[in-house]
Every structure is written in structure tokens, then in C-alpha cells.
Tab-separated table of C-alpha atoms in Angstrom:
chain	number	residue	atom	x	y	z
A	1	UNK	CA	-34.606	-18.044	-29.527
A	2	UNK	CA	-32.093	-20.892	-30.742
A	3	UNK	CA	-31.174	-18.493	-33.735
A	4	UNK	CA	-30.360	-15.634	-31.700
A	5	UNK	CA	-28.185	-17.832	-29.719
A	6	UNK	CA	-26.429	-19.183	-32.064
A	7	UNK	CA	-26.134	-15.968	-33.696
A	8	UNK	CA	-24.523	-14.166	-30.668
A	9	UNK	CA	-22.105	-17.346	-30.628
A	10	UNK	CA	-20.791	-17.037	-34.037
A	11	UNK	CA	-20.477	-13.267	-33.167
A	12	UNK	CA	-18.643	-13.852	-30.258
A	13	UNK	CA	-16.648	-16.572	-32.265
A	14	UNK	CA	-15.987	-13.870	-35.083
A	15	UNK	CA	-14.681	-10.740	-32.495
A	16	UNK	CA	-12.541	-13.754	-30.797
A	17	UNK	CA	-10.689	-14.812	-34.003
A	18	UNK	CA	-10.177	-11.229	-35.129
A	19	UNK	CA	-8.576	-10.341	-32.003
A	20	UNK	CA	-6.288	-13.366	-31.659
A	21	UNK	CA	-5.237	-12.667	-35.357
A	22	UNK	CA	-4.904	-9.007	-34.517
A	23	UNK	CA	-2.881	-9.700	-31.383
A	24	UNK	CA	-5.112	-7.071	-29.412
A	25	UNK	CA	-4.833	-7.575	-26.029
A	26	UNK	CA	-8.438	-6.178	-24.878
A	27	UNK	CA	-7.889	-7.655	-21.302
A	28	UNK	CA	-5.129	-5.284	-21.009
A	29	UNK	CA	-6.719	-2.068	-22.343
A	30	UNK	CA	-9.752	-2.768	-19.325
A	31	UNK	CA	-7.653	-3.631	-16.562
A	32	UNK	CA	-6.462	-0.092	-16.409
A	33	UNK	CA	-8.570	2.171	-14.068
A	34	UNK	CA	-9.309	6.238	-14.524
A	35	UNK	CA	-6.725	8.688	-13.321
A	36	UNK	CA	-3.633	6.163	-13.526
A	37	UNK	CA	-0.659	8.438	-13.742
A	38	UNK	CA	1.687	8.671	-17.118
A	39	UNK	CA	3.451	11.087	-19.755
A	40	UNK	CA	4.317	11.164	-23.150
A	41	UNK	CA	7.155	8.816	-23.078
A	42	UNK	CA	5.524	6.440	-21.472
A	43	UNK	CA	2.907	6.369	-24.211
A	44	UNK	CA	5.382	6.908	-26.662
A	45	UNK	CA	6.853	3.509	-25.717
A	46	UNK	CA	3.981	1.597	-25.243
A	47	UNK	CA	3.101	2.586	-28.873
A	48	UNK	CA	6.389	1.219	-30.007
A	49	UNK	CA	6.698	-1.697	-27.929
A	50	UNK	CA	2.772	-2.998	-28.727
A	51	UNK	CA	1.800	-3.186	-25.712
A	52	UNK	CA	-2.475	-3.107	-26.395
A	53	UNK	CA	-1.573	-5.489	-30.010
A	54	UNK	CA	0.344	-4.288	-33.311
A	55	UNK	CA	-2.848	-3.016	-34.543
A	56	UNK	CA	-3.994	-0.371	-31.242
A	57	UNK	CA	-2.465	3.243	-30.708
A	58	UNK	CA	-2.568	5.243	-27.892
A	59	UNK	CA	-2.389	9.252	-28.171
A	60	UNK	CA	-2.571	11.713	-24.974
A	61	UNK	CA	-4.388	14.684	-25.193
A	62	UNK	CA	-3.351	17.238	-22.149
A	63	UNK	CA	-5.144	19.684	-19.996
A	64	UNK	CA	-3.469	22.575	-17.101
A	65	UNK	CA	-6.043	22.967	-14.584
A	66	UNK	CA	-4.840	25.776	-11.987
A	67	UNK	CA	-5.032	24.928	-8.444
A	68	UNK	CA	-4.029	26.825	-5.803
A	69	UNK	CA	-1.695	29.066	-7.868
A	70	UNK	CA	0.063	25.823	-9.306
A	71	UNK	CA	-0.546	24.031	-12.138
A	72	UNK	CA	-1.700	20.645	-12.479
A	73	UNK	CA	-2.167	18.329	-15.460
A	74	UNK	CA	-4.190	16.016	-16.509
A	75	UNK	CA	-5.496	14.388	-19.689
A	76	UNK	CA	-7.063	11.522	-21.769
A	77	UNK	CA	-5.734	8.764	-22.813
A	78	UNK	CA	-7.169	7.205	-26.550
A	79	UNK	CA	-7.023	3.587	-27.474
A	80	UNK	CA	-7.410	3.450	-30.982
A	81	UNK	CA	-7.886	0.586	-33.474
A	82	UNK	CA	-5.970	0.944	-36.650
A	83	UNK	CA	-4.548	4.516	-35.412
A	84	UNK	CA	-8.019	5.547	-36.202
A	85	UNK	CA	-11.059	3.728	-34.736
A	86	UNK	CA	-11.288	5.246	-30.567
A	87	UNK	CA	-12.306	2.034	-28.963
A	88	UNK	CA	-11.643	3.432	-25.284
A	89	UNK	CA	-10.964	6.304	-23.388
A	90	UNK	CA	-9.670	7.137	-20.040
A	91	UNK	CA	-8.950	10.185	-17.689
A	92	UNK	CA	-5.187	9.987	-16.609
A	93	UNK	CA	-2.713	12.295	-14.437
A	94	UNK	CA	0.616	13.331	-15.720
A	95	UNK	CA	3.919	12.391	-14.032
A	96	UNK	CA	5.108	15.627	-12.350
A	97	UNK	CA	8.746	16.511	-13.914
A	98	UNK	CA	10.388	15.991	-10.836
A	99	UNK	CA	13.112	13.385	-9.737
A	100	UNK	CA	12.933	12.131	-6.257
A	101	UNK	CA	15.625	10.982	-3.872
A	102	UNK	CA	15.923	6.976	-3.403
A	103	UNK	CA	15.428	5.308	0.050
A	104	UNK	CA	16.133	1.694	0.873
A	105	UNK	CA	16.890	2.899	4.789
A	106	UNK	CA	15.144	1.284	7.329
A	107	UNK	CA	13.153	3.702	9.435
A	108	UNK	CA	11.593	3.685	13.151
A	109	UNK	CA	7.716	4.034	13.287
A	110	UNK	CA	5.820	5.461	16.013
A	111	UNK	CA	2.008	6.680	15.352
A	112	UNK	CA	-0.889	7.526	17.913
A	113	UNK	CA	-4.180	6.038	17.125
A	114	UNK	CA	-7.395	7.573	16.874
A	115	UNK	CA	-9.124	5.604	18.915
A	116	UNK	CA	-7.290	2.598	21.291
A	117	UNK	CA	-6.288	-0.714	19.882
A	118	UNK	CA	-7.448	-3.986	21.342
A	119	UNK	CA	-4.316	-5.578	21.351
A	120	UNK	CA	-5.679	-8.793	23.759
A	121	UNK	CA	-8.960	-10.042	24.223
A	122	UNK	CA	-8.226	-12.020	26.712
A	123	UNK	CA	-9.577	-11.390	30.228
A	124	UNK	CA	-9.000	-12.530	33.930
A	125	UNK	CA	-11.377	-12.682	35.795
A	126	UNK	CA	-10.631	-10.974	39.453
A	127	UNK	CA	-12.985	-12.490	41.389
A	128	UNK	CA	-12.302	-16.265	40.331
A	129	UNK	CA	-8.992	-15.833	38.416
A	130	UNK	CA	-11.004	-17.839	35.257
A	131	UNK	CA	-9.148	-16.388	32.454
A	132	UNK	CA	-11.900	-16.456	29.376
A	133	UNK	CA	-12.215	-14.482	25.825
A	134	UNK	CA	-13.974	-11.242	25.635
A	135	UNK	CA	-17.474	-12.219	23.737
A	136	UNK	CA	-17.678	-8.493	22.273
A	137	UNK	CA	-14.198	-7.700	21.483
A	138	UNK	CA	-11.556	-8.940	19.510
A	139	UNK	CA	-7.997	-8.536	19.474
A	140	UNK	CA	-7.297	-5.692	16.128
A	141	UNK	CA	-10.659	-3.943	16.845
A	142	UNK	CA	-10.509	-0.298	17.136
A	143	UNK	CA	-12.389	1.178	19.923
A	144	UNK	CA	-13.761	4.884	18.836
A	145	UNK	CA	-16.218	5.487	21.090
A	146	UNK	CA	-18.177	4.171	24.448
A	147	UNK	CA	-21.541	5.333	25.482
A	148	UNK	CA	-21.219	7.696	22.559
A	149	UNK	CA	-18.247	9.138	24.533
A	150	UNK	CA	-15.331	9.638	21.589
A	151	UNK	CA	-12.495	7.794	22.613
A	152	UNK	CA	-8.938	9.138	21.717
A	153	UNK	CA	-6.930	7.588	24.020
A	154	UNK	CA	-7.120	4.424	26.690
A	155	UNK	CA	-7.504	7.028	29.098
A	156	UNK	CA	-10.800	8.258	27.714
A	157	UNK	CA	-12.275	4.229	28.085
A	158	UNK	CA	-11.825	4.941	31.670
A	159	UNK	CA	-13.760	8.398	31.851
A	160	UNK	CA	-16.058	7.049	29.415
A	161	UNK	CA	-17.142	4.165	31.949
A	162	UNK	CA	-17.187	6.316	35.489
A	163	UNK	CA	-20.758	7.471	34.115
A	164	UNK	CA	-21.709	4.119	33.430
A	165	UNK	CA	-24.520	2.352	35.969
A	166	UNK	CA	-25.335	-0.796	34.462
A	167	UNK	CA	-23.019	-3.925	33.892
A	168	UNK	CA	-23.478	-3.530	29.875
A	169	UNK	CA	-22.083	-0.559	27.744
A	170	UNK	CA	-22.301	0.621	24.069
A	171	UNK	CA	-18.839	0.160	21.765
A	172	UNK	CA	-18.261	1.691	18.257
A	173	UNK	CA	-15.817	-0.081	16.863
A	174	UNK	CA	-13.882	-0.053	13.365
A	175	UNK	CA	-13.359	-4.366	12.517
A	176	UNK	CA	-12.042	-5.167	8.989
A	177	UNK	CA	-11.904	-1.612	8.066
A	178	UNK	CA	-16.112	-1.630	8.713
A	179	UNK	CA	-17.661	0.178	11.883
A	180	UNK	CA	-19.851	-1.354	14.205
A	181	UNK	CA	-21.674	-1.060	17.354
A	182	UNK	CA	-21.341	-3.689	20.145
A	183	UNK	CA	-22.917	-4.114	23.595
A	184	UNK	CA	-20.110	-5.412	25.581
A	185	UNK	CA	-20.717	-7.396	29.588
A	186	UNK	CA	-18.521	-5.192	31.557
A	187	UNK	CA	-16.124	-6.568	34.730
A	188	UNK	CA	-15.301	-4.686	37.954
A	189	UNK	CA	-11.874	-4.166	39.733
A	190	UNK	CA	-11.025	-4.621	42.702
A	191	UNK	CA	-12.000	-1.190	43.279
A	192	UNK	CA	-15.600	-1.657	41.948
A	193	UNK	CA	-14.798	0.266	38.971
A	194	UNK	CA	-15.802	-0.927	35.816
A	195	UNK	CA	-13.606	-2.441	33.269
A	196	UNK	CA	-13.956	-3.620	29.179
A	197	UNK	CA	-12.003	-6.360	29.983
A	198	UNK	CA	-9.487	-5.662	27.248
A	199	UNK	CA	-6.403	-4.899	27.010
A	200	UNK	CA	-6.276	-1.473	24.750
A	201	UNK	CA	-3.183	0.585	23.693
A	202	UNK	CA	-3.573	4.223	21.543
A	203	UNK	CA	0.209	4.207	20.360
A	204	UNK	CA	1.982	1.650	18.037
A	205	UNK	CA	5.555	0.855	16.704
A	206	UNK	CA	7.337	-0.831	14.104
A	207	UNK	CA	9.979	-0.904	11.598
A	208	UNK	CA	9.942	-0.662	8.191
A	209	UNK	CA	11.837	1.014	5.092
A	210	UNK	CA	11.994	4.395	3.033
A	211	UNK	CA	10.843	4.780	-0.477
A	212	UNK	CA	11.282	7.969	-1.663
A	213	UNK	CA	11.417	11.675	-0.684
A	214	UNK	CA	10.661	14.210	-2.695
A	215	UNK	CA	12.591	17.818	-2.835
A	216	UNK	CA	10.438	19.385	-0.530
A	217	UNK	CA	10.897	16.861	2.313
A	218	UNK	CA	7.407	15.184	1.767
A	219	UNK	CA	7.820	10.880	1.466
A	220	UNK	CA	6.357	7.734	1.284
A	221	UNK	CA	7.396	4.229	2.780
A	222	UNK	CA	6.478	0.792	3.854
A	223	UNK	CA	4.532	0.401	0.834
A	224	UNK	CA	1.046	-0.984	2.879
A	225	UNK	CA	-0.824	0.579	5.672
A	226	UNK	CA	0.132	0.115	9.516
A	227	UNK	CA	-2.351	-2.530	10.983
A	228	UNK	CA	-2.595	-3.537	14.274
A	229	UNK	CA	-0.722	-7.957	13.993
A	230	UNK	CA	-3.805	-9.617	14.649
A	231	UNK	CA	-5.850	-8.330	11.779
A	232	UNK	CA	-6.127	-6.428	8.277
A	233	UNK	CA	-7.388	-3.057	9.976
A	234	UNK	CA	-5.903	-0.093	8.673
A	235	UNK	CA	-5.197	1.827	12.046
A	236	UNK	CA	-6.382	5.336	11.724
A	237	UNK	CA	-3.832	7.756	13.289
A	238	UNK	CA	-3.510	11.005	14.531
A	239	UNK	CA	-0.113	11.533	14.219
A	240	UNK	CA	3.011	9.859	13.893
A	241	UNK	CA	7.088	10.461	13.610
A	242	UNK	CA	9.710	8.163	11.798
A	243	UNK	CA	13.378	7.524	13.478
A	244	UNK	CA	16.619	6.621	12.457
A	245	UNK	CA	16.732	2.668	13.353
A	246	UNK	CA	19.902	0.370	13.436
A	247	UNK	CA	19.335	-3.310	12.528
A	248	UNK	CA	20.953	-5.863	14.499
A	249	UNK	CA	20.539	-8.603	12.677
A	250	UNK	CA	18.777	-10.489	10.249
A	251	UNK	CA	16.251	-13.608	11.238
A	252	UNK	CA	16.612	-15.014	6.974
A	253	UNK	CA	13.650	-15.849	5.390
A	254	UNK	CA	12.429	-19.997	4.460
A	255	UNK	CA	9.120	-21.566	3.222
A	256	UNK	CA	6.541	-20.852	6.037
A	257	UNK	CA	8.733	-18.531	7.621
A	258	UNK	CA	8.902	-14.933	6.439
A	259	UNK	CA	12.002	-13.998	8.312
A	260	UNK	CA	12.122	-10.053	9.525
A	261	UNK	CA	14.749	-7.322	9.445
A	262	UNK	CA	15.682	-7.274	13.770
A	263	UNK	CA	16.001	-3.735	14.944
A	264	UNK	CA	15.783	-1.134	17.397
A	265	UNK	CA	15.604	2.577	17.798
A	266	UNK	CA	15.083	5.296	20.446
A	267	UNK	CA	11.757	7.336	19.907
A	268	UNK	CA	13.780	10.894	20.663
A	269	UNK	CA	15.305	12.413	17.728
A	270	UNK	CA	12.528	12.387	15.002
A	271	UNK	CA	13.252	12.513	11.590
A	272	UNK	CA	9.912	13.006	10.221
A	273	UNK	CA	6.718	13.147	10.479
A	274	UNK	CA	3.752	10.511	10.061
A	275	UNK	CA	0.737	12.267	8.628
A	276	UNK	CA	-1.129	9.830	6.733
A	277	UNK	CA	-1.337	6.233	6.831
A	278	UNK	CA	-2.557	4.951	3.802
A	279	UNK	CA	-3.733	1.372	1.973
A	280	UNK	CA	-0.018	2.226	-0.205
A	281	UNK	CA	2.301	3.113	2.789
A	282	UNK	CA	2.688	6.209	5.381
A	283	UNK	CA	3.727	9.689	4.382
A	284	UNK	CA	4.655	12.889	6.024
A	285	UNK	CA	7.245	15.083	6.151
A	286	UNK	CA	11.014	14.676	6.539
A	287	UNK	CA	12.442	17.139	8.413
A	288	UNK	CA	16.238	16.101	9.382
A	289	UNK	CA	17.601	13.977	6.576
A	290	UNK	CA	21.150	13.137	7.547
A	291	UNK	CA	21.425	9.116	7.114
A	292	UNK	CA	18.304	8.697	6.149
A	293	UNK	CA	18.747	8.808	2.018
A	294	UNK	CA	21.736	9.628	-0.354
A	295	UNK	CA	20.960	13.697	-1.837
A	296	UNK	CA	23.188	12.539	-4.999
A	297	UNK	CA	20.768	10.336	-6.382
A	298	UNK	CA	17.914	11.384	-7.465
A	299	UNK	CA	15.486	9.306	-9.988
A	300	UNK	CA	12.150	10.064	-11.938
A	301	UNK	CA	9.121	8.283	-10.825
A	302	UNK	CA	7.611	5.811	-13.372
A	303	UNK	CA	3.611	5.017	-13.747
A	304	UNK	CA	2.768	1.765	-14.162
A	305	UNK	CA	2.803	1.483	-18.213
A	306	UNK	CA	6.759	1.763	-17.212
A	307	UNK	CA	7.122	-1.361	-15.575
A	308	UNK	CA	7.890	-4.335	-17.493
A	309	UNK	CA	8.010	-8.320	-16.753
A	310	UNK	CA	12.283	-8.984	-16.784
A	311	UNK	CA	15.143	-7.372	-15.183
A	312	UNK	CA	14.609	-4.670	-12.521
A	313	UNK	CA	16.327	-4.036	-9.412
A	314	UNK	CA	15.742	-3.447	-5.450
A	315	UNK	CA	17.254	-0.874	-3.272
A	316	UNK	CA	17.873	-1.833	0.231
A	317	UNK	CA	20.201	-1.025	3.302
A	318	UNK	CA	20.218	-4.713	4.848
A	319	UNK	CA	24.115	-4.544	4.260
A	320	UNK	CA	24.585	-1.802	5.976
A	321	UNK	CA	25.483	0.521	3.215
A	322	UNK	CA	22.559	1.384	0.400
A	323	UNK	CA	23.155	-1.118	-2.561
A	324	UNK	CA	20.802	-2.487	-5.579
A	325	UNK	CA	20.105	-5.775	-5.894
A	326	UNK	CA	18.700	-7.217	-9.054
A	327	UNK	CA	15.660	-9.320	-9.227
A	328	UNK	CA	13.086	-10.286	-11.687
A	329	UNK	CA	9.454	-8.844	-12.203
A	330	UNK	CA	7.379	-11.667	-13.063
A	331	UNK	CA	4.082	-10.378	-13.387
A	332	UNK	CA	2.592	-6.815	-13.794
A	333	UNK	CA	-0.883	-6.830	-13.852
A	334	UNK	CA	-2.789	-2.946	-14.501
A	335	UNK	CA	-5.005	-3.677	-11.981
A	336	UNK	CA	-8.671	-2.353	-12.429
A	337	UNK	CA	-9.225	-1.467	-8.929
A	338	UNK	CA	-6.064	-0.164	-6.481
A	339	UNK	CA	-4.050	-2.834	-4.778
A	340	UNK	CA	-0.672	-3.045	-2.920
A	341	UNK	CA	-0.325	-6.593	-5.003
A	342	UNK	CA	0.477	-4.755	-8.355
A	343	UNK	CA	3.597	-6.705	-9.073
A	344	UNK	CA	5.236	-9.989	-8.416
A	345	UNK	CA	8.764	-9.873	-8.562
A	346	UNK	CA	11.210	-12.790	-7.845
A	347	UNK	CA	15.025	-11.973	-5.958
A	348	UNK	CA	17.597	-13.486	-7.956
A	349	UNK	CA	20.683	-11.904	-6.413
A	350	UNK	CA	22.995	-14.137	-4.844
A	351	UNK	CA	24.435	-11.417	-2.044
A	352	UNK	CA	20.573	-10.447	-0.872
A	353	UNK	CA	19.530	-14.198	-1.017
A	354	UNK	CA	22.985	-15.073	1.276
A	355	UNK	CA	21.636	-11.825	3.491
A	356	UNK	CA	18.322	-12.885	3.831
A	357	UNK	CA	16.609	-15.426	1.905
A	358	UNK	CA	15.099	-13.129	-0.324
A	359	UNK	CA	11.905	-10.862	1.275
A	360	UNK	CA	11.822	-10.360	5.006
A	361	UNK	CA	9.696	-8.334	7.224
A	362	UNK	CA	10.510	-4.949	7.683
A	363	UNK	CA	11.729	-4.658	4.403
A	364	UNK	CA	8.526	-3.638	2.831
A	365	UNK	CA	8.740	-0.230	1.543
A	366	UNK	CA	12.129	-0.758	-0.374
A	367	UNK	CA	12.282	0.670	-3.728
A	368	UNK	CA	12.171	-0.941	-6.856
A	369	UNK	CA	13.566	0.508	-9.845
A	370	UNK	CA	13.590	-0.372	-13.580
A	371	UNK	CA	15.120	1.135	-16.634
A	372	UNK	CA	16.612	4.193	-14.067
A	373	UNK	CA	13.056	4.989	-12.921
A	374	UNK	CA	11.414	4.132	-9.756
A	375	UNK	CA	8.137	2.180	-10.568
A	376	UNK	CA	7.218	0.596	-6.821
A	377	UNK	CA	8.300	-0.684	-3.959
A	378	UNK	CA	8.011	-3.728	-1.934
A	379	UNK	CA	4.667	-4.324	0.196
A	380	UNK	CA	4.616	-8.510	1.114
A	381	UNK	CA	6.786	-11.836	0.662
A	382	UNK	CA	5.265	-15.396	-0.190
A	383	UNK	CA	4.725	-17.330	2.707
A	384	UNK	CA	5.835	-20.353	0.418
A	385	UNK	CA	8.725	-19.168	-0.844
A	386	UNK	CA	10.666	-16.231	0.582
A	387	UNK	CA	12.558	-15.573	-2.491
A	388	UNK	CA	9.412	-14.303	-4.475
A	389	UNK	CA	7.088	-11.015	-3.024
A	390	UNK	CA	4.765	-8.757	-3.699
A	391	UNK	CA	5.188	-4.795	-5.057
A	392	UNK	CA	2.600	-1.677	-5.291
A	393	UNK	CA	3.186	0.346	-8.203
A	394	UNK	CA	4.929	3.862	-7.492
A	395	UNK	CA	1.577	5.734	-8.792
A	396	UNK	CA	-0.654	4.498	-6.263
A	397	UNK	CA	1.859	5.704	-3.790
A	398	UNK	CA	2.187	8.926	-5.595
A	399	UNK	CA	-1.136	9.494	-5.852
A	400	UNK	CA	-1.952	10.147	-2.199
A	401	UNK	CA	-0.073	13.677	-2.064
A	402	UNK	CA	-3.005	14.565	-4.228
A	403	UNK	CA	-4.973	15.321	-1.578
């Protein structure tokens, strides 16, 4: 037994030297997931630059798979040892040769809610006035149905509850993205109806900031799902339009303090549509564009073997007028499960740090670009230091009109 162990040591030991005096970077090669999107030239430069070590390869081998009388790609990528040794392989999507047109706007949201929102667990108590917490509820939860009755709206609670006879009822909820069931003490009004003892809402608003839109209208933005404030719940919607929204000022961001974009906007109008709101950001459909993006400039959409640690910029309307603003990507991790934390980038221009401090709220969702393709877009800031955030690659974001 002490043989074999040292044996698998010394092995170890062995494949541990040979790799630091190969310079491959195996962490690297395995942090990359299945279906990641990319295209020749992206490989083409990886090879060149060494990305994997001076001694691993990559080749792409493609496929056209017809769907839905259009064609779609996809291939394998090889990681090979010498330029001849496969040591890995991996299922990958290629970029579609199509620019996009840049955002940086900030945009109205609006989106109904399947299901109602708990936005306040807190309850008063008629009878006594004894304001207390809700023992079932919690403010975030998503209420989606009571006594097996669906509930689409607030308005359906009530229904829901005219049938009920006892002081208890059932509650599916959705609570950190996981459903549940909860048997929640009722209250009566003064009309002897009964009552959650919640405060519930089934439509929510925000702001936050275009990313792209492709030539057919379709886009992303914000860069993160919608969640109801008081938790990490993805809200599940039904549907959803974007606005034109006009800042009116700028609360600048400072350690502890995140800061946010101030603005407002009328929900008549829409530009758009909200059809899906994702872990990566909302999409739907433009369909009045005037304001919302410049049609001269158009960019291609880089996967994530684009991006780079160094010199990228940011493209935001905080001025008032769409400008880029250079920063620095510090990190890029490949990321072997999705995340909107694929990048950490650091602002290091002077005019958007005199604007704002750096990241704010509401501006997640602005592009990022590097060498003249966009590769993600901004999701969070540090709560330590406003000047530093957080970016999803432009892939993930992609990746959801795949559907």
C-alpha cells in the first residue's frame, strides 16, 4: 500500500513538472464548458497567442445542421498536445456572421409576473393594530398558487381564498429559485374576509441599460435577471415592454455605496418587448428604435476565447450622448458552469469616474467591447470599491435566442 502511494506521488510529481516545463495550462483547457460559442479566428488566435501552453493546438472541425429551413452550425473543438496527441474534446457553437447594433441607452422596464410578488411581509393586525412578521411568507417569495388555485395575478389570491373555510391555507411558492409548499395562518378584514397577510404585487419596474440589438429587432440587456430587491429570485414573467427613460441625475458610486443611475419614464409608448427574463439579462423584441441605439454602428459579437485581461472599453449613455469609456479587464475566467461573474473589469477613465465613481446601479447591461468586438456587458459593481465590477460574457447572452 505505501508503494502504490508513493508511486502515484512521483507520478503526480512527474505530470506536474512536465506541465510547468511545457507551460500547458490544463486548468484552462477544463474550465471551458460544452457548447461555448466561437469561429475560426478565434481559434486561429488562440493558437497563435498560446493560450492552452506553447506546446497545445486547437483545430475546429464544423457541422450545418438544418433547422427550420435555416442553417445552423456547430462543431468540435480539439485540444491537442504537440499538434498531434487529442487530449480533449468539446462540442461548441459557431458565432453567427452577423454584426449587431451597440446599446449603452438606458431603458424603462416594466414586466408582469407569473404569479404575485411578496414585496412585504409585514402584517397589521386589525383587530389589535400589533404589527408582527408573516411566519410563512417572506418578502421576494413568489406566490403561484393557493389551495391549488393557480395564481396569476393579486387578484386571483383573493378568489383563491373566498372558497376557503378554515383559518389555514396551502401556498406554492418559488424561494431562492426552489418551489415549495407552505401552510400559512390566515387574518380576517374588517369584512370577515380572509387575508395572507402580505402585501403582494404581479407587476414590477426598473431601469436598466441596452446591450445589443440584432438586425431583426430581437435584443438583450441588463446583463442579470430581474429579481424582486429583497432576494436572488429570478421573477418569472409573463410579459414585459421596455421604454425610453431620461436620467436625472446621477447618485456617484463610494465604498459601501453602489450609487445608481436616477431616472424616470412614462409606461405609454413601448419600445419593445420583454419576452424572456433570463439568469444573463431580458430579451424581446424592439419594435420602435428611434433613440434607443445608433443604426451606424454595428459590431461582431465575440465568444469568450476573444476576451483578453488589458485594455477594453465600456459603452454607456450616462453623459447624455453614447460615448466609450476605457477600462481594464482584470480577470477572465472560462467558467465551467454559466455565470453572470465571467469577467472582472476595473474603470480607469477619468470622465466616467468624475460621472459616477465608476459602476452604478442601473448601469448593468452596458456593453463592453474589446479589439472592435463586443465580448459582454456589465452585470454588478463591488460593494468595496465602486470603481471595479463584474461582466457576463456576450455568449451566454447570445446563447438564449437559441431557444
Amino acid at each position: 500500500m505505501q508503494k502504490n502511494k508513493k508511486l502515484i506521488f512521483f507520478v503526480v510529481l512527474i505530470a506536474l513538472i512536465n506541465l510547468f516545463i511545457f507551460n500547458i495550462n490544463i486548468l484552462r483547457i477544463y474550465q471551458l464548458d460544452n457548447n461555448f460559442y466561437t469561429d475560426y479566428q478565434e481559434i486561429e488566435r488562440a493558437n497563435k497567442e498560446g493560450n492552452f501552453g506553447k506546446f497545445i493546438s486547437l483545430s475546429l472541425q464544423t457541422d450545418e445542421l438544418e433547422t427550420s429551413n435555416n442553417f445552423k452550425q456547430d462543431g468540435t473543438v480539439i485540444f491537442k498536445l504537440f499538434g498531434f496527441i487529442p487530449i480533449r474534446k468539446l462540442g461548441v457553437k459557431i458565432l453567427p456572421e452577423e454584426e449587431v447594433y451597440v446599446g449603452g441607452s438606458p431603458l424603462g422596464l416594466s414586466v408582469n409576473t407569473d404569479g404575485a410578488v411578496v414585496i412585504s411581509d409585514i402584517i397589521v393586525n386589525t383587530g389589535d393594530n400589533e404589527i408582527i412578521k408573516n411566519a410563512s411568507l417572506q418578502s421576494g417569495d413568489i406566490i403561484k398558487k393557493v389551495n391549488d388555485v393557480e395564481i396569476k395575478s393579486v387578484d386571483d389570491i383573493e378568489t383563491a381564498l373566498n372558497f376557503n373555510y378554515v383559518d389555514t391555507a396551502e401556498v406554492e411558492i418559488i424561494r431562492d429559485n426552489k418551489s415549495k409548499v407552505v401552510n400559512v395562518n390566515l387574518l380576517k378584514d374588517k369584512t370577515n374576509k380572509y387575508k395572507l397577510g402580505v402585501w403582494a404585487r404581479n407587476e414590477l419596474s426598473g431601469i436598466g441599460t441596452l446591450t445589443f440589438v440584432k438586425k431583426n429587432g430581437d435584443y438583450g440587456a441588463l446583463g442579470h435577471p430581474i429579481t424582486n430587491s429583497n432576494s436572488n429570485t429570478i421573477v418569472p414573467i409573463t410579459s414585459g415592454n421596455i421604454y425610453d427613460c431620461n436620467l436625472i441625475g446621477i447618485h456617484k458610486g463610494q465604498k459601501n455605496n453602489p450609487g445608481e443611475l436616477r431616472g424616470v419614464f412614462v409606461q405609454k409608448n413601448s419600445k419593445g418587448t420583454i419576452e424572456k427574463n433570463t439568469p444573463y439579462g431580458i430579451f424581446g423584441n424592439i419594435t420602435e428604435s428611434d433613440g434607443l441605439f445608433d443604426t451606424n454602428r454595428c459590431v461582431d459579437i465575440g465568444g469568450r476565447l476573444s476576451v483578453r485581461p488589458g485594455k477594453a472599453t465600456l459603452v454607456s449613455s450616462v453623459s447624455g450622448i453614447q460615448e466609450e469609456y476605457e477600462i481594464e479587464i482584470i480577470k477572465a475566467s472560462y467558467q465551467t458552469k454559466s455565470s453572470d461573474k465571467s469577467m472582472v473589469f476595473r474603470v480607469t477613465d477619468e470622465r466616467l469616474l468624475n460621472l459616477t465613481g465608476g459602476i452604478v446601479q442601473g448601469m448593468s447591461g452596458s456593453p463592453i467591447l474589446q479589439n472592435g468586438k463586443l465580448v459582454g456587458a456589465v452585470t454588478h459593481v463591488f460593494l468595496s470599491d465602486s470603481t471595479k465590477g463584474y461582466a457576463v460574457y456576450s455568449d451566454w447572452m447570445l446563447e438564449q435566442f437559441d431557444d
